Amino acid sequence: MKLLAIVAACAVLAAQTPQTQTQTPPVFRSGATLVPLDVRVLDRNGKPITDLKQSEFVVTENGAPQAIAHFSATALTAVPTEDAPGLLRAAARTDTLKPQNGRVFLLVLGRGRLQPPSKGVDAMIEFLRDRVLPQDQVAILAWNRATDFTTNHAGLGELLERFKREHDRIETKLFEWFSGLRAIYGDKRIPPRIQKDIDQVFAVPSLRAAHTLVSDPNERTPTVEENKRRIDALQQAEINSTRPPGTFLTDAIDPVGSMGVEGTLEQFLVRSSASSQDLSKLYAGIEYLRFIEGEKHIVFVTEFGLGLPTFSQDQALAAAANNARVVVDTIQTGGAPAAMPVLASTSSIPTMGFGASFAIRSLRELSELTGGISSVYAYADKAVKRIDDATRFGYLLGYYATNSTQDGKYRRIEVKVTRKGAQVLYRHGYYARPQLTLPSRREMLSYTRMATALMTGVDVYDIPVGFNTREEMDGATRMLVVEISVGLAKLAPVITPAGREYTLELAVVAGSRDQKQVGRFSQQLNLKLPNDLYERTLKDGVPANVTVRFPVTGFPANVKVIVYDFDSDVLGSIAKKIR
């Protein structure tokens, strides 16, 4: 099985044909790639400007003027839920651009306390209750759980009410757990006692079971080396706080302030852990939306913002969102920063100070580069009103790049309008890569779910999985035998007169002590349980057993087994050290 190192993609929202202002459909050039641009133009009061013509737009790519090949303007209208667009995957090739009459929102609830003082959770509840259109597809991602996209806005509202009641208590437990050096070097998995509380928040009867969020915790978060440098700076600052002037360990340049680090070492470790988890969630959310047709919005609600240590990391996150045609709206709920905290503070929850300006800068930069709305130091209900107002009307532009070379490089886009006083929101770039034929939805979800589970260090228990291993020789070839047990109780089988049938995707990867792959196996499993065995499985919890055997090129030290059920869209994975 070809494993793609990306996070699970969702089904897509098909666009109905709304009332639009369009030109004659253009004739598209064979072999060329049409670059779509979702553009919103606002007046000084934040209201959409709705009467612009194509001639009033100017588009450049890497500074070179581009001819607009497609232009349309769309005002969203409400569609009854029963007539809402269905869920389909994105087309492999964009030969035409169709305006959307529905919006796609992924609400990403960050770590920290999101209700006071800006009332962030109340604003999200209001957004679902009063502002979304019946056809708008919405999902919620919080901690390590995510819902499906749905038009069941009432069910999502109930989830947010639970979140409002419980998240402060859960966050306190998480801050205590991910404190000290565990925040940097310890196990990043949420312990079962806290996970149980999180799962209760998502256990809304009218919603499908939440998915376990699996993401790569290593590649896109601050590196261990970066965190070590910041830890050293904080330790040095704490030592200096006990010394008289003239005996400091520092140079004239303050290494703590220069890196945007403040407070105690304990405060940094706690905040750094939360920020890293939020960054992973944003990347996961972007990949979650990648194969959805048209423009998508992430609404990121955060207490403090993103403490990214370098400007390049802001740009990298924005570039990933732009390439997936994802707008990131950001809402900061923690209020204005307080004075610099005293180094000897014993507070378990980090306070805001000078370093908050770096986190706020990241939020504003992310929204600006992706064409979103950013709200900081303000009540969150005003932010959701701005987001709703701005997304009710938009322009869809398309152009063929004058530089048609698909070199994989990032192309910077600039969109201007000739009308004075207008604010233009749009994605600021994309990667020039050939459009590939997309797999079927089964293949796409299977590949991406399993690949991400492979890349992450977190075990997933949505499907109970266990295994034992042994090694044997087949002539001169070393073989790894893996005996796997799979719990079937949560899965949806195909019912036949003879019993139940399950179709599962299985992947097994073996690695050496230095983390190099020494062998792998993948296969689609077709399990058939006669009626009597199925009844015994339900009664006694008897798992299905599968044995696989494959060659390895060295001595395996670590083995990971991943099982995915497309029909139920659930996954189980477990890793073990075997030598």
Short mmCIF file of C-alpha atoms in Angstrom, two decimals, residues 157-167 201:
data_model
loop_
_atom_site.label_atom_id
_atom_site.label_comp_id
_atom_site.label_asym_id
_atom_site.label_seq_id
_atom_site.Cartn_x
_atom_site.Cartn_y
_atom_site.Cartn_z
CA GLY A 157 -24.16 23.49 19.64
CA GLU A 158 -24.85 20.88 22.31
CA LEU A 159 -21.21 19.77 22.06
CA LEU A 160 -20.07 23.36 22.60
CA GLU A 161 -22.34 23.69 25.64
CA ARG A 162 -20.61 20.62 27.10
CA PHE A 163 -17.24 22.10 26.17
CA LYS A 164 -18.15 25.34 27.95
CA ARG A 165 -19.03 23.47 31.15
CA GLU A 166 -16.06 21.10 31.20
CA HIS A 167 -13.12 22.61 29.32
CA VAL A 201 -17.69 16.23 25.86
#
